[in-house]
Coordinates of C-alpha atoms and ligand atoms in Angstrom, one line a residue:
M912 CA -83.4 40.9 -43.8
T913 CA -87.1 41.4 -44.7
S914 CA -87.9 43.1 -48.0
V915 CA -89.8 45.8 -46.0
H916 CA -86.7 46.6 -44.0
H917 CA -84.6 46.5 -47.2
S918 CA -86.8 49.0 -49.0
E919 CA -86.8 51.3 -46.0
Q920 CA -83.0 51.1 -45.9
L921 CA -82.9 51.8 -49.7
A922 CA -85.1 54.8 -49.2
A923 CA -82.9 56.1 -46.4
V924 CA -79.7 55.7 -48.4
T925 CA -81.3 57.3 -51.5
A926 CA -82.3 60.3 -49.4
T927 CA -78.8 60.7 -48.0
V928 CA -77.1 60.5 -51.4
G929 CA -79.8 62.8 -52.8
A930 CA -79.4 65.4 -50.1
G931 CA -75.7 65.8 -50.9
R932 CA -76.4 65.9 -54.7
I933 CA -72.7 65.1 -55.5
L934 CA -71.2 61.6 -55.1
P935 CA -67.3 61.7 -55.3
V936 CA -66.0 58.5 -57.1
V937 CA -62.8 57.7 -55.2
V938 CA -60.0 55.5 -56.6
L939 CA -57.4 55.1 -53.9
Q940 CA -54.1 53.3 -54.5
D941 CA -53.1 53.5 -50.8
A942 CA -55.6 53.1 -47.9
A943 CA -53.3 55.4 -45.8
A944 CA -54.8 58.3 -47.8
A945 CA -58.3 57.3 -46.8
A946 CA -58.6 59.2 -43.5
P947 CA -57.2 62.5 -44.7
L948 CA -59.3 62.2 -47.8
A949 CA -62.5 61.7 -45.8
A950 CA -61.6 64.8 -43.7
A951 CA -61.0 66.8 -46.9
L952 CA -64.3 65.9 -48.5
V953 CA -66.2 66.7 -45.3
A954 CA -64.4 70.0 -45.0
G955 CA -65.5 70.8 -48.5
G956 CA -69.1 70.2 -47.6
L957 CA -69.8 66.6 -48.7
R958 CA -71.2 63.8 -46.6
S959 CA -71.2 60.8 -49.0
A960 CA -68.5 59.1 -51.1
E961 CA -68.2 56.0 -53.3
V962 CA -64.9 54.1 -53.0
T963 CA -64.3 52.0 -56.0
F964 CA -63.1 48.4 -56.2
R965 CA -60.6 49.3 -58.9
T966 CA -57.6 48.9 -56.6
D967 CA -56.6 46.4 -53.9
A968 CA -56.9 49.2 -51.3
A969 CA -60.7 49.5 -51.7
A970 CA -61.8 47.5 -48.7
D971 CA -59.3 49.0 -46.3
A972 CA -60.1 52.5 -47.7
I973 CA -63.9 51.9 -47.1
R974 CA -63.1 50.8 -43.6
A975 CA -60.9 53.8 -42.9
M976 CA -63.2 56.4 -44.5
S977 CA -66.2 54.9 -42.7
E978 CA -64.6 55.8 -39.4
H979 CA -65.2 59.5 -40.1
P980 CA -68.4 60.1 -38.2
E981 CA -69.8 62.6 -40.8
L982 CA -69.2 60.6 -43.9
F983 CA -71.5 58.0 -45.5
V984 CA -69.4 55.6 -47.5
G985 CA -70.4 53.2 -50.2
A986 CA -68.6 50.9 -52.6
G987 CA -68.3 51.4 -56.3
T988 CA -67.3 49.5 -59.4
V989 CA -68.7 46.4 -57.7
V990 CA -69.0 43.7 -60.4
T991 CA -68.9 40.4 -58.5
R992 CA -70.6 38.8 -55.5
T993 CA -67.2 38.5 -53.8
Q994 CA -66.7 42.3 -54.0
V995 CA -70.2 42.8 -52.5
D996 CA -69.2 40.6 -49.6
K997 CA -65.9 42.4 -49.1
A998 CA -67.6 45.8 -49.4
V999 CA -70.3 45.0 -46.8
E1000 CA -67.7 43.4 -44.5
A1001 CA -65.6 46.6 -44.7
G1002 CA -68.7 48.7 -43.7
A1003 CA -70.0 50.0 -47.1
R1004 CA -73.5 51.4 -46.6
F1005 CA -74.4 51.0 -50.3
I1006 CA -73.2 49.5 -53.5
V1007 CA -72.8 51.0 -56.9
S1008 CA -72.1 49.0 -60.1
P1009 CA -71.1 50.4 -63.5
G1010 CA -73.6 48.2 -65.4
F1011 CA -76.7 46.1 -64.5
S1012 CA -75.7 42.6 -63.2
P1013 CA -78.7 40.5 -62.1
T1014 CA -76.3 38.4 -60.0
V1015 CA -74.8 41.4 -58.1
V1016 CA -78.3 43.0 -57.6
A1017 CA -79.8 39.8 -56.3
H1018 CA -76.9 39.3 -53.9
C1019 CA -77.2 42.8 -52.6
Q1020 CA -80.9 42.4 -52.1
Q1021 CA -80.3 39.1 -50.3
L1022 CA -77.8 40.8 -47.9
G1023 CA -80.1 43.8 -47.5
V1024 CA -77.5 46.3 -48.8
P1025 CA -78.9 49.0 -51.0
I1026 CA -77.6 49.0 -54.6
F1027 CA -77.6 51.6 -57.3
P1028 CA -76.9 49.6 -60.5
G1029 CA -75.6 51.2 -63.6
V1030 CA -77.8 51.6 -66.7
A1031 CA -77.1 53.0 -70.2
T1032 CA -80.2 51.9 -72.0
A1033 CA -84.0 51.7 -71.7
T1034 CA -83.6 47.9 -71.5
E1035 CA -81.3 48.1 -68.5
I1036 CA -83.8 50.5 -66.8
Q1037 CA -86.5 47.9 -67.3
M1038 CA -84.2 45.3 -65.7
A1039 CA -83.7 47.6 -62.7
L1040 CA -87.5 48.2 -62.4
D1041 CA -88.1 44.4 -62.7
A1042 CA -85.7 44.0 -59.7
G1043 CA -87.7 46.6 -57.8
L1044 CA -85.1 49.4 -58.2
E1045 CA -85.9 52.9 -59.2
T1046 CA -82.6 54.7 -58.5
V1047 CA -79.8 54.0 -61.0
K1048 CA -76.4 55.2 -61.9
F1049 CA -76.4 56.5 -65.5
F1050 CA -73.0 55.7 -66.9
P1051 CA -71.1 57.0 -68.8
A1052 CA -73.3 60.0 -68.7
E1053 CA -71.6 62.5 -71.1
Q1054 CA -70.7 59.9 -73.6
L1055 CA -74.2 58.6 -73.7
G1056 CA -75.7 62.0 -74.6
G1057 CA -75.8 63.8 -71.2
T1058 CA -78.9 65.6 -70.2
A1059 CA -80.6 65.1 -73.5
M1060 CA -80.4 61.4 -73.0
I1061 CA -81.7 61.6 -69.5
K1062 CA -84.6 63.8 -70.6
A1063 CA -85.5 61.2 -73.3
L1064 CA -85.3 58.3 -70.9
S1065 CA -87.2 60.0 -68.2
A1066 CA -90.2 60.4 -70.4
P1067 CA -91.3 56.7 -70.4
F1068 CA -89.7 56.1 -67.0
R1069 CA -91.1 58.8 -64.8
S1070 CA -90.4 57.2 -61.5
V1071 CA -86.7 56.5 -62.2
R1072 CA -84.1 58.7 -60.5
F1073 CA -80.6 58.9 -62.1
I1074 CA -77.1 59.4 -60.7
P1075 CA -75.3 60.5 -63.9
T1076 CA -71.6 59.8 -63.7
G1077 CA -68.8 60.0 -66.3
G1078 CA -67.7 63.3 -67.7
V1079 CA -69.6 65.3 -65.1
N1080 CA -67.7 68.3 -63.5
T1081 CA -68.2 71.7 -61.9
G1082 CA -68.9 73.2 -65.3
N1083 CA -71.9 70.9 -66.3
L1084 CA -73.2 69.6 -63.0
A1085 CA -75.9 72.3 -62.7
D1086 CA -77.4 71.2 -66.0
Y1087 CA -77.7 67.7 -64.8
L1088 CA -79.0 68.6 -61.3
A1089 CA -81.6 70.9 -62.9
H1090 CA -83.4 67.9 -64.3
P1091 CA -86.0 66.6 -61.9
S1092 CA -85.1 63.0 -62.7
V1093 CA -81.5 63.5 -61.4
L1094 CA -81.0 62.6 -57.8
A1095 CA -77.3 63.4 -57.6
V1096 CA -74.3 63.5 -59.9
G1097 CA -71.1 61.4 -59.5
G1098 CA -67.6 61.9 -60.6
T1099 CA -63.9 62.0 -59.9
W1100 CA -63.0 65.6 -60.7
M1101 CA -62.6 66.7 -57.0
V1102 CA -60.7 63.5 -56.2
A1103 CA -58.5 63.3 -59.3
P1104 CA -55.7 60.6 -59.0
A1105 CA -52.9 63.2 -59.2
L1106 CA -54.4 65.1 -56.2
L1107 CA -54.7 61.9 -54.1
A1108 CA -51.2 60.8 -55.1
A1109 CA -49.8 64.1 -54.1
G1110 CA -51.8 64.3 -50.8
D1111 CA -53.1 67.7 -51.9
W1112 CA -56.0 67.7 -49.4
A1113 CA -56.4 71.5 -49.5
E1114 CA -57.1 71.3 -53.3
V1115 CA -59.6 68.4 -52.7
T1116 CA -61.4 70.5 -50.2
R1117 CA -61.4 73.6 -52.6
L1118 CA -62.7 71.6 -55.5
T1119 CA -65.3 69.9 -53.3
A1120 CA -66.5 73.2 -51.9
A1121 CA -66.7 74.7 -55.5
A1122 CA -68.8 71.7 -56.6
V1123 CA -71.1 72.1 -53.6
T1124 CA -71.6 75.8 -54.4
A1125 CA -72.3 75.0 -58.0
S1126 CA -74.8 72.3 -57.0
Q1127 CA -76.6 74.8 -54.6
E1128 CA -76.9 77.3 -57.5
A1129 CA -78.4 74.7 -59.8
C1130 CA -82.1 75.2 -60.5
S1131 CA -84.2 72.5 -59.2
C1132 CA -87.2 73.4 -61.2
Ligands
3PG1433 C1 -67.1 56.3 -62.7 O1 -66.6 55.3 -62.5 O2 -68.2 56.5 -62.2 C2 -66.5 57.2 -63.7 O3 -65.3 56.7 -64.1 C3 -66.3 58.6 -63.2 O4 -66.1 59.3 -64.4 P1 -65.3 60.7 -64.4 O5 -63.9 60.3 -64.1 O6 -65.5 61.2 -65.7 O7 -65.9 61.6 -63.3

């Protein structure tokens, strides 16, 4: 994969995630729930999802959710090269990691799969910039100071786009999305473990639709 091709792919994935403005962070215990979950998210108005490598079902869930023609599926909580390989093999279109790992980033770049590494500090943002990456997950967002922290970090790093995740929900997502440095927000609130365990797809769709409505009402000034 040439670096030109890779950067074009990164730009395309960034645009897709940015267009939806909300990235559900999915933790699935059982890949059998993947297909109905994909349908429930799309019915609620979302087109992207991050499936985390926190369970053994992750790769199979990515494979099953990727079969939905309208859903763009990435892998999250990717902390090793092996997980990158498994995610790509399962069809993940992008990789997200909770922190900044030079090893994971280099491996993704070698394979040509877009990565949004996690950052929590100015130093980690500089590491991302050194690696040629300007779109980062900001994790854990609320605990780090929320929008005030993003505002402070975006002053020196004007080109950086953030995907704040951690403590984001329908009540505060508009505050995040109103900041020009925020590409999209991530979170689990519309795919809470209890909803997935109960197979309550109607509630997943309802919460997703409410989040989409809240994101559309957010000021993008
Ligand atoms: C993540 O992995 O991105 C976070 O655990 C999501 O945080 P939330 O559960 O507060 O949305």
